[in-house]
Amino acid sequence: TFALLKTTGDVKDTTSMFYTVYELDTMKGGNSRCAFSLGFLVGTCTLYVFLRQVWFEESFSWQRDGKNLTPPGPELNNNNLTQRVDGSALINLKLPHQSGEDGHVADELFRNVRILCWVMTGPSNLQSKACHVKATWTRHCNVVLFMSSEEDRSFPTVGLGTGEGRDQLYWKTIRAFHYVLKNHGNDADWFLKADDDTFVVVDNLRWILSNYTADQPIYFGKRFKPYAKQGYMSGGAGYVLSKEALRRFVEGFNTKVCTHTTPVEDLAMGQCLEKMGVLAGDSRDTMLRETFHPFIPEHHLTGKFSKTFWYWNYCFYPIVEGPQCCSDLAVSFHYVDPLLMYTLEYYTYHLRAYGYRHRYQPPEPAVLDPPSQTVKPTEVPQTTEEHVYKKSSNAVKLRTEARKTFQTEKLTNGTQKGNSMDSSLTSRHQSQE
Amino acid sequence: MMSEGCSFMKGMFLGGIFCLVMSLFGTFSPGPQGDGHLHHHLKPVSKDELQKLSEAQMYDLTQQVRVYCVIMVTPKLLVYWATANDTWSKHCDKSVFYTSESSKALEALDLQEDDEWARLRKAITHAYENAGDLRWFFVARPTTFAIIENLKYLVLEKDPSQPFYIGRTEKSGELEYVEYDGGIVLSYEAMKRLVEIFKDEEKCPARGHALWKMSEEKQLATCLKYSGVFAENGEDAQGKSLFNKKSVTSMISDSMGKNPNDVVESCCSDLAITFGGMPAGQMQVMMYGVYRLRPYGHDFHDSLTFLPPKDSDND
């Protein structure tokens, strides 16, 4: 029996357990038996406590958060394939997409309405602000450039050779636009300027711009009225120039028509463009709601601006407070800190209400191929919708009239361009009527 | 002496093995939950399953899954009452605010009850009795923002005549409960059993224990447990929690710290149902962000359609 016991030194199965118990019986001395029982008890308790603490709790939290279960998002995996670096520029090869979404319309606009986004930043803001801009909305542009006073190869940023500070803003803007036209004039149709605390929904900007062409001298943004006859666009809310507008801006400096001594960047921009015959466009949606916003969403949606606040006197179009302040297809918000930047990215591109049929059904832009669906683009599901829709289409007619009169006054460079713009405008309105 | 030490060691080793074997057997045996469904984690119906259904079946399901929102307010939370009233609660098929006491400007059902647990019991009883043909119940505070469409999607093909108790689950000792701040989902059957067990003063006392008070969420879980209803964690197809007791900014902030290279993707579910502890202004922004703000040209061909509510302009 002892020989048998010796070979079963490895206590791994029930039979060997049985043998060791047998051993117990043949053992001499109750002391050994006591020690054994005590050992057995201690072993059981220790392992029980250990298992409870470690094993079960770990498995529970692992199952819950699913961090190990979540497959990495498609964007994370393909960063090497969706973006390439070309000197100081970031070239996006395709749009990021959510799993399960049909983004073919957005993709078509990405191909047809190419936007170069340049972000005004500085050396001290690269890690605190600009990097979050790079991680969020600029991934949806066709080309991205970060403009700073100094070059930084690793970020990358373009060095404009200026100083930093408010008084340098217009000078930086001039140099940035010159750089962009010279180095990337053929890479895009539209050229957007934004700050490192501006959040932009580039897909919605494409929707607006798709009704125009890059050879029209026009620019869009949040329109302010004072100091310039046709108004000018707020710098912080971002503004976008057509290629023709950009050419004329640069030409304005070559011919000394535009000056570069004004500290107020956006106003100086507006005045220069006005002198060069570039039209200040209306960026509102088909329900006349603003798309470019000079403040954060919370202020526009919930704030009640005091009657003495400068904003009232600055806005070109009537201010609307409350939910109708802002279009569903908003393009920009300003004074956005990094936390809000990611939050807005989550709201815009990720979080949604399953199956929800939006109230606002925007008309499809003319530049795309005729839609394959049988549903009319401007379906109006509810009576309140209808009422507002009728009002807005009348307003749109008035807007066209106003634009026509402005054009005949302002545009000196031949009426041909004016007419082509006119016809594209009417075609846009026809598709919605 | 040596032989005693040896036997002690042998005993300890055997004891460990014994424990391991017993626990392994333990995990393989069926759990104590009855009634045929045994899961801690509840996910929405898969896309493939949905596509198998006919249009008529889809329509039936959409009509069937209707939610009664039970929102517990107090006069202190007047601003939150107003915000919830103006925002997410409009998407419930029926939403009723229950208050501890009446107050000017606060339009809610006065339960005249200070004690939180007693108030919750009264509200649940009232909701059950006035359910009409609504079969799903969502209990929350007005500081929680809920996306009811995503809730409907989660429970779409689940049978409300089975007991369901869903939300963000947490464990306190042996008790698994749903966190109040993340919102609590109860099926009609669960409500029925609750109302029944409220009558049992021993298992489900009205005033709680005199010496030590459990929070209402734990009391609720205890009563439900006695009725054979167990908490389930609501998750999406990727395993991300759909119910959140933290606000969205809090979660994004956490993600910025933990996953700076992938902040949004690793934060929260695309079809999240709740966020708790939301300030009133942020709720208005979330209303805009969920129901309106979107990038043009990105479509989801969802199998269901939920229409916007009447007389509303912020969604």
XYZ file of C-alpha atoms in Angstrom:
748
model
C 0.000 0.000 0.000
C 2.803 2.377 0.818
C 4.364 1.862 -2.580
C 1.060 2.763 -4.229
C 0.812 5.883 -2.118
C 4.284 7.012 -3.025
C 3.533 6.992 -6.765
C 0.417 9.080 -6.325
C 2.388 12.047 -5.030
C 0.640 14.305 -7.526
C -2.802 14.850 -6.030
C -4.765 15.730 -9.123
C -7.766 13.397 -9.361
C -10.342 11.906 -7.058
C -8.693 8.501 -6.975
C -5.469 9.897 -5.606
C -7.503 11.897 -3.130
C -9.054 8.671 -2.002
C -5.617 7.162 -1.599
C -4.372 10.062 0.500
C -7.444 9.722 2.714
C -6.555 6.082 3.038
C -3.118 7.205 4.026
C -4.713 9.236 6.771
C -6.216 6.151 8.327
C -2.933 4.364 8.372
C -1.075 7.324 9.832
C 0.230 7.043 13.261
C -0.682 9.753 15.711
C -3.790 11.887 16.085
C -1.534 14.963 15.876
C -0.878 14.366 12.205
C -4.597 13.947 11.579
C -5.325 17.226 13.377
C -2.700 19.029 11.414
C -4.080 17.621 8.203
C -7.662 18.657 8.971
C -6.518 22.116 9.977
C -4.527 22.386 6.793
C -7.531 21.284 4.758
C -9.719 23.944 6.379
C -7.159 26.689 5.928
C -6.627 25.714 2.299
C -10.354 25.740 1.519
C -10.984 29.090 3.173
C -8.005 30.829 1.628
C -8.810 29.733 -1.864
C -12.500 30.525 -1.408
C -11.752 34.098 -0.407
C -9.196 34.452 -3.169
C -11.564 33.170 -5.841
C -14.444 35.336 -4.687
C -12.452 38.497 -4.673
C -10.485 38.070 -7.810
C -12.224 35.738 -10.235
C -15.909 36.612 -9.990
C -15.574 40.351 -9.666
C -13.165 40.522 -12.545
C -15.408 38.503 -14.819
C -18.375 40.669 -13.877
C -16.751 43.974 -14.692
C -15.191 42.531 -17.832
C -18.596 41.475 -19.081
C -20.172 44.760 -18.158
C -17.884 47.320 -19.736
C -17.112 45.138 -22.678
C -13.831 46.905 -23.267
C -12.353 43.662 -24.436
C -15.463 42.870 -26.446
C -15.673 46.115 -28.368
C -13.954 45.756 -31.691
C -11.890 48.829 -32.488
C -13.857 51.372 -34.509
C -13.221 51.399 -38.237
C -11.666 54.848 -38.016
C -9.023 53.808 -35.532
C -7.857 50.844 -37.586
C -7.545 52.598 -40.909
C -5.883 55.838 -39.903
C -2.921 54.909 -42.043
C -5.188 54.379 -45.039
C -7.560 57.310 -44.603
C -5.027 60.077 -44.114
C -1.592 60.925 -45.450
C 0.815 63.702 -44.642
C 2.121 65.894 -47.459
C 4.659 68.314 -46.045
C 2.657 70.463 -43.650
C -0.704 69.381 -45.019
C -2.884 66.493 -43.938
C -4.699 64.928 -46.876
C -7.803 62.921 -46.030
C -8.341 60.194 -48.601
C -11.838 59.331 -47.478
C -14.504 60.286 -44.977
C -14.760 58.493 -41.628
C -17.901 56.363 -41.371
C -19.894 54.812 -38.572
C -20.498 51.092 -38.680
C -23.842 50.305 -40.244
C -24.345 53.701 -41.879
C -25.020 54.492 -45.520
C -22.708 57.420 -46.254
C -22.748 57.365 -50.035
C -24.291 60.834 -50.349
C -21.666 62.295 -48.020
C -18.964 60.488 -50.016
C -20.234 61.931 -53.276
C -20.167 65.428 -51.809
C -16.657 64.731 -50.502
C -15.551 64.122 -54.092
C -17.472 66.987 -55.691
C -17.169 69.746 -53.116
C -13.539 69.721 -52.016
C -12.807 71.831 -48.954
C -9.411 72.874 -47.653
C -9.605 73.701 -43.929
C -6.925 75.850 -42.376
C -6.900 76.348 -38.632
C -5.504 79.485 -37.031
C -3.368 78.411 -34.087
C -0.053 79.164 -32.344
C 2.845 77.332 -30.718
C 1.374 77.556 -27.222
C -1.969 76.107 -28.344
C -0.798 73.023 -30.170
C -1.141 70.563 -27.306
C -3.970 72.338 -25.509
C -6.337 73.072 -28.379
C -5.102 72.313 -31.897
C -4.486 68.621 -31.224
C -8.158 68.150 -30.310
C -9.208 69.905 -33.495
C -6.939 67.518 -35.364
C -8.542 64.527 -33.621
C -12.114 65.602 -34.354
C -13.708 67.666 -37.091
C -10.732 68.275 -39.402
C -10.788 64.567 -40.297
C -13.805 65.398 -42.446
C -12.028 68.013 -44.601
C -10.324 67.123 -47.886
C -7.102 68.953 -46.939
C -6.092 70.270 -43.496
C -3.457 72.832 -42.572
C -2.559 74.207 -39.160
C -1.246 77.786 -39.388
C 1.107 79.050 -36.720
C 3.723 81.753 -36.447
C 6.382 79.011 -36.302
C 6.850 75.843 -38.263
C 6.502 72.539 -36.411
C 7.343 69.487 -38.487
C 5.959 66.930 -36.059
C 2.440 68.323 -35.561
C 2.626 69.456 -38.458
C 2.126 73.243 -38.620
C 2.982 75.812 -41.268
C 5.267 78.620 -40.096
C 3.863 81.948 -41.318
C 6.822 83.986 -40.168
C 4.709 86.373 -38.106
C 4.361 87.078 -34.390
C 1.467 85.917 -32.199
C -1.335 87.967 -30.662
C -4.531 89.763 -31.640
C -2.725 92.479 -33.555
C -1.076 89.858 -35.756
C -4.331 88.122 -36.670
C -4.997 89.872 -39.964
C -1.376 89.571 -41.006
C -1.476 85.816 -40.242
C -4.713 85.488 -42.205
C -3.250 87.241 -45.242
C -0.137 85.066 -45.221
C -2.143 81.908 -44.599
C -4.429 82.513 -47.587
C -1.452 83.373 -49.784
C 0.263 80.142 -48.735
C -2.870 78.106 -49.357
C -3.472 79.488 -52.863
C 0.152 79.052 -53.821
C 0.651 75.524 -52.468
C -2.811 73.970 -52.574
C -4.802 76.052 -55.038
C -5.604 72.976 -57.120
C -6.303 70.628 -54.242
C -9.644 72.164 -53.287
C -12.616 74.195 -54.522
C -13.396 76.004 -51.262
C -11.115 77.366 -48.574
C -12.284 77.471 -44.945
C -10.667 79.488 -42.187
C -11.387 78.458 -38.597
C -9.907 79.045 -35.137
C -8.606 76.344 -32.837
C -11.732 76.833 -30.735
C -14.171 76.551 -33.622
C -16.118 73.315 -34.173
C -17.152 72.723 -37.784
C -19.488 70.116 -39.306
C -17.801 69.910 -42.679
C -20.468 67.630 -44.220
C -23.073 70.328 -43.635
C -20.804 72.964 -45.142
C -20.638 70.815 -48.291
C -24.430 70.720 -48.411
C -24.590 74.538 -48.464
C -21.723 74.990 -50.917
C -22.996 72.341 -53.324
C -25.491 74.901 -54.615
C -22.679 77.122 -55.833
C -19.540 76.686 -57.908
C -15.931 77.456 -57.088
C -15.578 79.983 -59.892
C -18.242 82.239 -58.391
C -16.751 85.088 -56.347
C -18.610 84.381 -53.107
C -17.914 83.655 -49.470
C -19.991 82.407 -46.527
C -19.974 82.635 -42.745
C -21.874 84.197 -39.864
C -22.898 87.491 -41.401
C -22.439 90.715 -39.457
C -23.757 94.036 -40.740
C -21.871 97.068 -39.420
C -18.968 98.855 -41.104
C -19.357 97.151 -44.491
C -22.142 97.683 -47.006
C -22.762 94.024 -47.719
C -21.646 93.015 -44.255
C -18.753 90.759 -43.345
C -18.265 87.329 -41.782
C -17.373 86.721 -38.141
C -13.829 85.397 -37.830
C -14.433 83.109 -34.888
C -17.420 81.349 -36.365
C -15.339 80.491 -39.420
C -15.760 81.572 -43.016
C -15.235 79.897 -46.367
C -14.079 81.419 -49.675
C -14.641 80.056 -53.173
C -11.520 79.624 -55.285
C -12.399 82.744 -57.261
C -12.885 84.706 -54.052
C -9.482 83.526 -52.843
C -7.817 84.563 -56.121
C -9.363 88.004 -55.853
C -8.285 88.351 -52.224
C -4.669 87.620 -53.126
C -4.899 89.886 -56.169
C -6.227 92.655 -53.936
C -2.897 92.725 -52.140
C -0.848 92.522 -55.310
C -2.652 95.530 -56.739
C -2.634 97.382 -53.383
C -6.432 97.634 -53.416
C -6.508 95.917 -50.021
C -4.449 97.162 -47.100
C -2.933 95.143 -44.313
C -2.863 97.465 -41.354
C -6.266 96.892 -39.733
C -6.161 94.868 -36.510
C -9.744 93.632 -36.827
C -9.170 90.542 -38.959
C -12.691 89.634 -39.979
C -13.772 93.199 -40.769
C -10.619 93.855 -42.793
C -11.296 90.627 -44.687
C -14.862 91.666 -45.421
C -13.847 95.114 -46.622
C -11.169 93.723 -48.924
C -13.500 91.159 -50.461
C -16.174 93.772 -50.953
C -13.716 95.980 -52.822
C -12.746 93.022 -55.016
C -16.350 92.300 -55.964
C -16.802 89.142 -53.920
C -20.370 88.541 -52.777
C -21.247 87.975 -49.109
C -23.464 84.906 -49.307
C -26.466 83.890 -47.210
C -25.526 80.714 -45.354
C -28.912 80.086 -43.744
C -30.768 76.824 -44.421
C -34.014 76.549 -46.400
C -35.951 77.434 -43.259
C -33.829 80.566 -42.808
C -32.079 79.225 -39.731
C -28.456 80.170 -39.104
C -25.740 77.615 -39.731
C -22.584 79.463 -38.648
C -22.676 80.378 -34.956
C -20.391 82.762 -33.036
C -21.043 81.107 -29.650
C -21.464 77.639 -28.151
C -24.743 75.730 -28.706
C -25.932 76.224 -25.138
C -25.839 80.011 -25.461
C -27.758 80.054 -28.698
C -30.319 77.468 -27.587
C -30.958 78.660 -24.049
C -29.436 82.107 -23.675
C -31.462 85.199 -23.658
C -29.189 87.931 -24.887
C -29.684 91.203 -23.034
C -31.130 93.940 -25.247
C -27.976 96.028 -24.884
C -25.695 93.177 -25.938
C -23.693 94.179 -29.055
C -24.829 91.017 -30.822
C -28.276 92.466 -31.505
C -26.797 95.307 -33.523
C -24.279 93.175 -35.337
C -26.325 90.355 -36.836
C -27.192 90.862 -40.480
C -30.290 88.663 -40.245
C -32.901 88.761 -37.437
C -31.753 86.978 -34.301
C -33.851 84.010 -33.219
C -33.536 82.893 -29.619
C -34.394 79.368 -28.529
C -34.381 76.150 -30.562
C -34.950 77.854 -33.922
C -31.696 79.779 -33.490
C -29.823 76.971 -35.101
C -30.242 74.823 -38.166
C -30.302 71.022 -37.872
C -27.503 71.205 -40.414
C -25.380 73.592 -38.365
C -21.930 74.301 -39.747
C -20.017 75.896 -36.907
C -19.858 76.918 -33.265
C -17.228 79.124 -31.591
C -15.552 79.315 -28.141
C -15.582 75.516 -28.063
C -13.145 74.067 -25.511
C -11.625 70.592 -26.007
C -14.228 68.847 -23.828
C -17.058 70.376 -25.832
C -15.205 69.584 -29.059
C -15.383 65.844 -28.337
C -18.925 66.153 -26.984
C -20.098 67.831 -30.202
C -18.312 65.202 -32.276
C -20.218 62.553 -30.263
C -23.546 64.353 -30.744
C -23.036 64.982 -34.446
C -21.520 61.753 -35.697
C -22.344 59.149 -33.040
C -25.298 59.587 -30.727
C -28.698 59.288 -32.353
C -32.292 58.252 -31.678
C -32.901 54.924 -33.391
C -35.440 55.093 -36.204
C -36.255 58.749 -35.561
C -37.708 60.566 -38.535
C -36.329 64.117 -38.387
C -38.746 67.013 -38.691
C -36.460 68.859 -41.098
C -35.965 67.021 -44.354
C -33.380 69.072 -46.281
C -33.601 69.200 -50.084
C -30.966 67.300 -52.001
C -28.347 69.539 -53.627
C -28.399 70.020 -57.394
C -24.781 68.930 -57.900
C -25.494 65.282 -57.132
C -26.838 62.690 -59.571
C -30.633 62.521 -59.624
C -31.775 60.694 -56.509
C -32.698 57.041 -56.982
C -35.322 57.126 -54.239
C -38.938 57.822 -55.112
C -39.528 60.006 -52.078
C -39.636 63.725 -52.800
C -36.791 65.507 -51.042
C -38.975 68.034 -49.284
C -41.532 65.853 -47.558
C -43.550 67.804 -45.055
C -45.059 65.454 -42.445
C -46.871 67.821 -40.071
C -49.068 70.879 -40.266
C -46.704 73.071 -38.261
C -43.971 72.186 -40.747
C -46.180 73.161 -43.668
C -46.918 76.534 -42.166
C -43.276 77.418 -41.633
C -42.350 75.989 -45.028
C -44.775 78.271 -46.847
C -43.455 81.268 -44.952
C -39.869 80.384 -45.742
C -40.465 79.881 -49.464
C -41.904 83.386 -49.654
C -38.902 84.704 -47.785
C -36.667 82.844 -50.204
C -38.343 84.619 -53.128
C -37.700 87.957 -51.453
C -34.117 86.950 -50.812
C -33.577 86.181 -54.506
C -34.960 89.600 -55.420
C -32.643 91.376 -52.995
C -29.668 89.429 -54.255
C -30.418 90.327 -57.875
C -30.501 94.062 -57.140
C -27.265 93.852 -55.169
C -25.512 92.028 -57.991
C -26.327 94.569 -60.654
C -24.979 97.311 -58.390
C -21.795 95.659 -57.182
C -20.380 93.324 -59.787
C -18.243 95.247 -62.220
C -16.464 92.232 -63.679
C -19.019 91.432 -66.322
C -22.609 90.405 -65.871
C -21.927 86.886 -67.155
C -20.759 85.641 -63.785
C -23.698 87.290 -62.107
C -26.128 85.556 -64.399
C -24.610 82.122 -63.907
C -24.915 82.566 -60.163
C -28.462 83.720 -60.598
C -29.503 80.647 -62.547
C -27.933 78.294 -60.043
C -29.804 80.061 -57.276
C -33.122 79.769 -59.001
C -32.473 76.114 -59.746
C -31.873 75.523 -56.032
C -35.126 77.179 -55.171
C -36.986 75.341 -57.874
C -35.933 71.991 -56.486
C -37.518 72.904 -53.157
C -40.652 74.455 -54.565
C 7.089 17.192 14.157
C 8.015 16.977 10.499
C 5.212 14.563 9.737
C 2.700 16.986 11.279
C 3.975 19.853 9.154
C 3.795 17.632 6.124
C 0.230 16.592 6.807
C -0.728 20.235 7.380
C 0.654 21.179 4.000
C -1.013 18.231 2.330
C -4.278 19.209 4.007
C -4.022 22.805 2.818
C -3.300 21.748 -0.724
C -6.195 19.307 -0.766
C -8.467 21.963 0.719
C -7.566 24.320 -2.103
C -8.222 21.731 -4.786
C -11.500 20.809 -3.118
C -12.623 24.459 -3.152
C -11.662 24.909 -6.785
C -13.556 21.802 -7.837
C -16.652 22.846 -5.904
C -16.664 26.348 -7.378
C -16.233 25.020 -10.903
C -19.228 22.774 -10.383
C -21.025 25.821 -8.951
C -20.641 27.942 -12.079
C -21.884 25.206 -14.356
C -25.119 24.563 -12.512
C -28.208 26.546 -13.624
C -28.801 29.701 -11.588
C -31.639 30.281 -9.193
C -33.526 32.556 -11.626
C -36.788 31.134 -12.786
C -39.219 31.930 -15.558
C -37.065 30.846 -18.463
C -34.853 33.900 -19.038
C -31.504 33.952 -17.380
C -29.198 36.796 -18.295
C -27.408 39.594 -16.552
C -26.905 41.400 -19.831
C -29.664 42.467 -22.130
C -29.060 43.548 -25.700
C -31.322 44.884 -28.414
C -32.548 42.603 -31.196
C -29.929 42.116 -33.911
C -30.246 43.744 -37.318
C -30.482 40.355 -39.037
C -33.370 39.286 -36.845
C -35.194 42.536 -37.526
C -34.805 42.180 -41.264
C -36.497 38.787 -41.133
C -39.726 40.372 -39.918
C -42.421 41.479 -42.328
C -43.611 45.051 -42.508
C -46.821 44.159 -40.724
C -44.908 42.505 -37.909
C -42.629 45.543 -37.700
C -45.616 47.832 -37.460
C -47.170 45.682 -34.761
C -43.981 45.745 -32.726
C -43.714 49.533 -33.019
C -47.303 49.895 -31.829
C -46.813 47.445 -28.993
C -43.726 48.935 -27.443
C -45.093 51.996 -25.689
C -43.581 53.564 -22.615
C -45.087 55.120 -19.481
C -42.575 57.478 -17.915
C -42.661 57.815 -14.123
C -40.653 60.913 -13.202
C -40.056 61.637 -9.521
C -39.683 65.339 -8.704
C -39.609 67.551 -5.650
C -40.240 71.325 -5.460
C -36.465 71.787 -5.140
C -36.051 70.373 -8.631
C -38.444 72.816 -10.275
C -35.963 73.803 -12.986
C -35.338 70.150 -13.810
C -39.041 69.445 -13.913
C -39.463 72.276 -16.425
C -36.560 71.049 -18.528
C -37.640 67.400 -18.528
C -41.159 68.541 -19.356
C -39.842 70.559 -22.270
C -37.407 67.989 -23.566
C -37.113 64.208 -23.401
C -40.366 63.392 -21.598
C -42.277 64.492 -24.696
C -41.079 61.321 -26.374
C -42.740 59.041 -23.806
C -46.161 57.731 -24.822
C -47.346 58.928 -21.424
C -45.290 60.852 -18.911
C -46.423 61.614 -15.378
C -44.496 63.670 -12.850
C -44.920 62.626 -9.214
C -44.023 65.088 -6.475
C -43.496 64.925 -2.742
C -45.609 68.003 -2.122
C -47.470 70.505 -4.215
C -45.788 73.725 -5.149
C -46.604 76.748 -7.264
C -45.707 76.365 -10.929
C -44.916 72.684 -10.482
C -47.468 70.690 -12.451
C -47.224 67.215 -11.001
C -49.244 64.590 -9.178
C -48.973 65.316 -5.481
C -48.281 62.138 -3.533
C -48.048 64.004 -0.242
C -45.188 61.862 0.907
C -41.808 62.930 2.213
C -40.135 59.543 2.448
C -38.459 58.676 -0.851
C -39.121 54.948 -0.765
C -42.770 55.383 0.210
C -43.125 57.933 -2.571
C -41.669 55.565 -5.128
C -44.067 52.830 -4.024
C -47.043 55.146 -4.405
C -45.882 56.284 -7.816
C -45.364 52.734 -9.038
C -48.759 51.670 -7.774
C -50.417 54.637 -9.427
C -48.631 54.045 -12.698
C -49.559 50.364 -12.740
C -53.206 51.152 -12.061
C -53.331 53.839 -14.735
C -51.255 52.077 -17.342
C -54.079 51.654 -19.838
C -52.579 49.579 -22.603
C -48.986 50.680 -21.964
C -46.742 47.775 -21.115
C -43.313 49.286 -20.404
C -42.410 51.623 -17.566
C -39.437 53.919 -17.193
C -38.719 55.340 -13.732
C -36.310 58.265 -13.444
C -35.451 61.515 -11.773
C -35.716 64.676 -13.886
C -31.929 65.063 -13.683
C -31.618 62.073 -16.007
C -31.958 62.546 -19.756
C -33.525 59.613 -21.604
C -33.720 58.806 -25.306
C -36.963 56.873 -25.375
C -36.583 55.673 -28.969
C -33.413 53.826 -28.012
C -35.210 52.348 -25.012
C -37.931 51.071 -27.319
C -35.324 49.558 -29.585
C -33.776 47.732 -26.618
C -37.021 46.120 -25.472
C -38.584 45.802 -28.896
C -39.049 42.050 -29.140
C -39.059 41.359 -25.385
C -42.357 40.158 -23.942
C -43.695 42.563 -21.284
C -45.745 39.783 -19.742
C -42.394 38.415 -18.611
C -40.727 40.175 -15.677
C -37.986 42.562 -16.819
C -35.954 44.911 -14.615
C -33.345 46.662 -16.720
C -30.856 49.493 -16.346
C -27.300 50.096 -15.242
C -26.659 47.305 -12.761
C -24.449 47.514 -9.722
C -23.683 44.991 -7.003
C -23.904 45.584 -3.277
C -22.819 42.404 -1.546
C -25.196 39.745 -2.810
C -27.766 42.192 -4.120
C -27.687 43.197 -7.759
C -29.686 46.379 -8.329
C -30.341 48.949 -11.027
C -28.933 52.421 -10.398
C -31.592 55.087 -10.070
C -29.583 57.818 -11.810
C -29.318 55.703 -14.932
C -33.065 55.169 -15.066
C -35.022 51.994 -14.293
C -36.994 50.017 -16.883
C -39.762 47.693 -15.714
C -42.065 45.504 -17.751
C -45.772 45.208 -16.987
C -45.253 41.847 -15.291
C -42.508 43.258 -13.070
C -44.801 46.106 -12.058
C -47.589 43.645 -11.328
C -45.382 41.584 -9.040
C -44.101 44.715 -7.334
C -47.563 45.988 -6.563
C -48.362 42.535 -5.178
C -45.322 42.315 -2.934
C -45.830 45.856 -1.628
C -48.569 44.287 0.459
C -46.057 42.026 2.181
C -44.757 44.083 5.102
C -42.109 41.551 6.006
C -40.382 41.107 2.677
C -41.032 44.582 1.390
C -41.614 47.003 4.264
C -43.154 50.370 3.490
C -41.011 52.393 5.833
C -37.807 50.415 5.557
C -35.917 49.300 8.624
C -35.942 51.726 11.526
C -32.280 51.273 12.336
C -30.664 51.455 8.940
C -32.132 52.773 5.734
C -31.360 51.389 2.334
C -31.583 53.644 -0.684
C -34.792 53.289 -2.708
C -32.975 51.645 -5.579
C -31.763 48.851 -3.303
C -35.131 48.490 -1.594
C -36.710 48.156 -5.002
C -34.194 45.504 -5.995
C -34.835 43.575 -2.778
C -38.595 43.564 -3.251
C -38.207 42.514 -6.853
C -35.809 39.776 -5.896
C -38.407 38.332 -3.537
C -40.820 38.289 -6.475
C -38.307 36.433 -8.602
C -37.315 39.418 -10.737
C -33.616 40.074 -11.236
C -31.672 43.067 -12.540
C -30.254 43.023 -16.042
C -27.655 45.369 -17.512
C -28.717 47.002 -20.767
C -25.948 46.932 -23.399
C -25.493 47.466 -27.106
C -24.198 44.893 -29.592
C -20.603 45.794 -28.693
C -21.179 45.362 -24.977
C -21.178 49.074 -24.126
C -23.542 50.131 -21.376
C -26.680 51.858 -22.657
C -27.679 53.296 -19.294
C -25.290 55.829 -17.743
C -25.506 57.416 -14.314
C -22.950 60.070 -15.264
C -23.524 63.044 -17.545
C -22.188 62.967 -21.068
C -19.522 65.598 -20.356
C -18.364 63.629 -17.336
C -17.988 60.522 -19.460
C -16.189 62.319 -22.273
C -13.911 63.893 -19.702
C -13.082 60.449 -18.278
C -12.432 59.168 -21.776
C -10.058 62.062 -22.497
C -8.021 60.905 -19.540
C -8.137 57.168 -20.178
C -8.158 56.991 -23.994
C -6.723 60.254 -25.331
C -6.165 58.771 -28.789
C -9.691 57.538 -29.222
C -11.851 59.699 -27.007
C -15.273 59.523 -28.618
C -15.184 55.983 -29.971
C -14.306 54.447 -26.596
C -16.625 56.649 -24.549
C -20.268 55.946 -24.954
C -22.684 53.941 -27.058
C -24.155 55.408 -30.251
C -27.559 54.212 -29.097
C -27.210 55.242 -25.462
C -30.495 55.454 -23.553
C -29.716 57.549 -20.480
C -27.278 60.021 -18.999
C -27.673 61.003 -15.356
C -26.774 64.140 -13.447
C -27.277 66.443 -16.432
C -27.517 70.195 -15.741
C -30.620 71.797 -17.241
C -28.811 73.797 -19.940
C -26.960 70.713 -21.116
C -30.248 68.859 -21.453
C -31.397 71.410 -24.022
C -28.142 70.929 -25.889
C -28.571 67.158 -25.763
C -32.098 67.503 -27.128
C -30.655 69.406 -30.095
C -27.721 67.035 -30.390
C -29.814 63.851 -30.379
C -32.902 64.826 -32.362
C -31.640 67.530 -34.705
C -27.918 68.096 -35.204
C -26.517 65.685 -37.771
C -24.079 65.566 -40.720
C -25.749 65.737 -44.106
C -25.411 62.665 -46.279
C -25.079 60.017 -43.576
C -28.152 57.789 -43.385
C -29.073 54.849 -41.233
C -31.703 52.677 -42.806
C -33.242 51.690 -39.493
C -35.899 49.014 -39.602
C -38.282 51.036 -37.443
C -39.686 54.528 -37.730
C -40.563 56.758 -34.805
C -42.277 60.019 -35.665
C -41.598 63.300 -33.860
C -44.180 64.280 -31.220
C -46.837 66.886 -31.932
C -46.646 70.467 -30.667
C -42.924 70.532 -30.220
C -40.163 72.482 -31.936
C -36.944 71.521 -30.192
C -36.768 68.011 -31.653
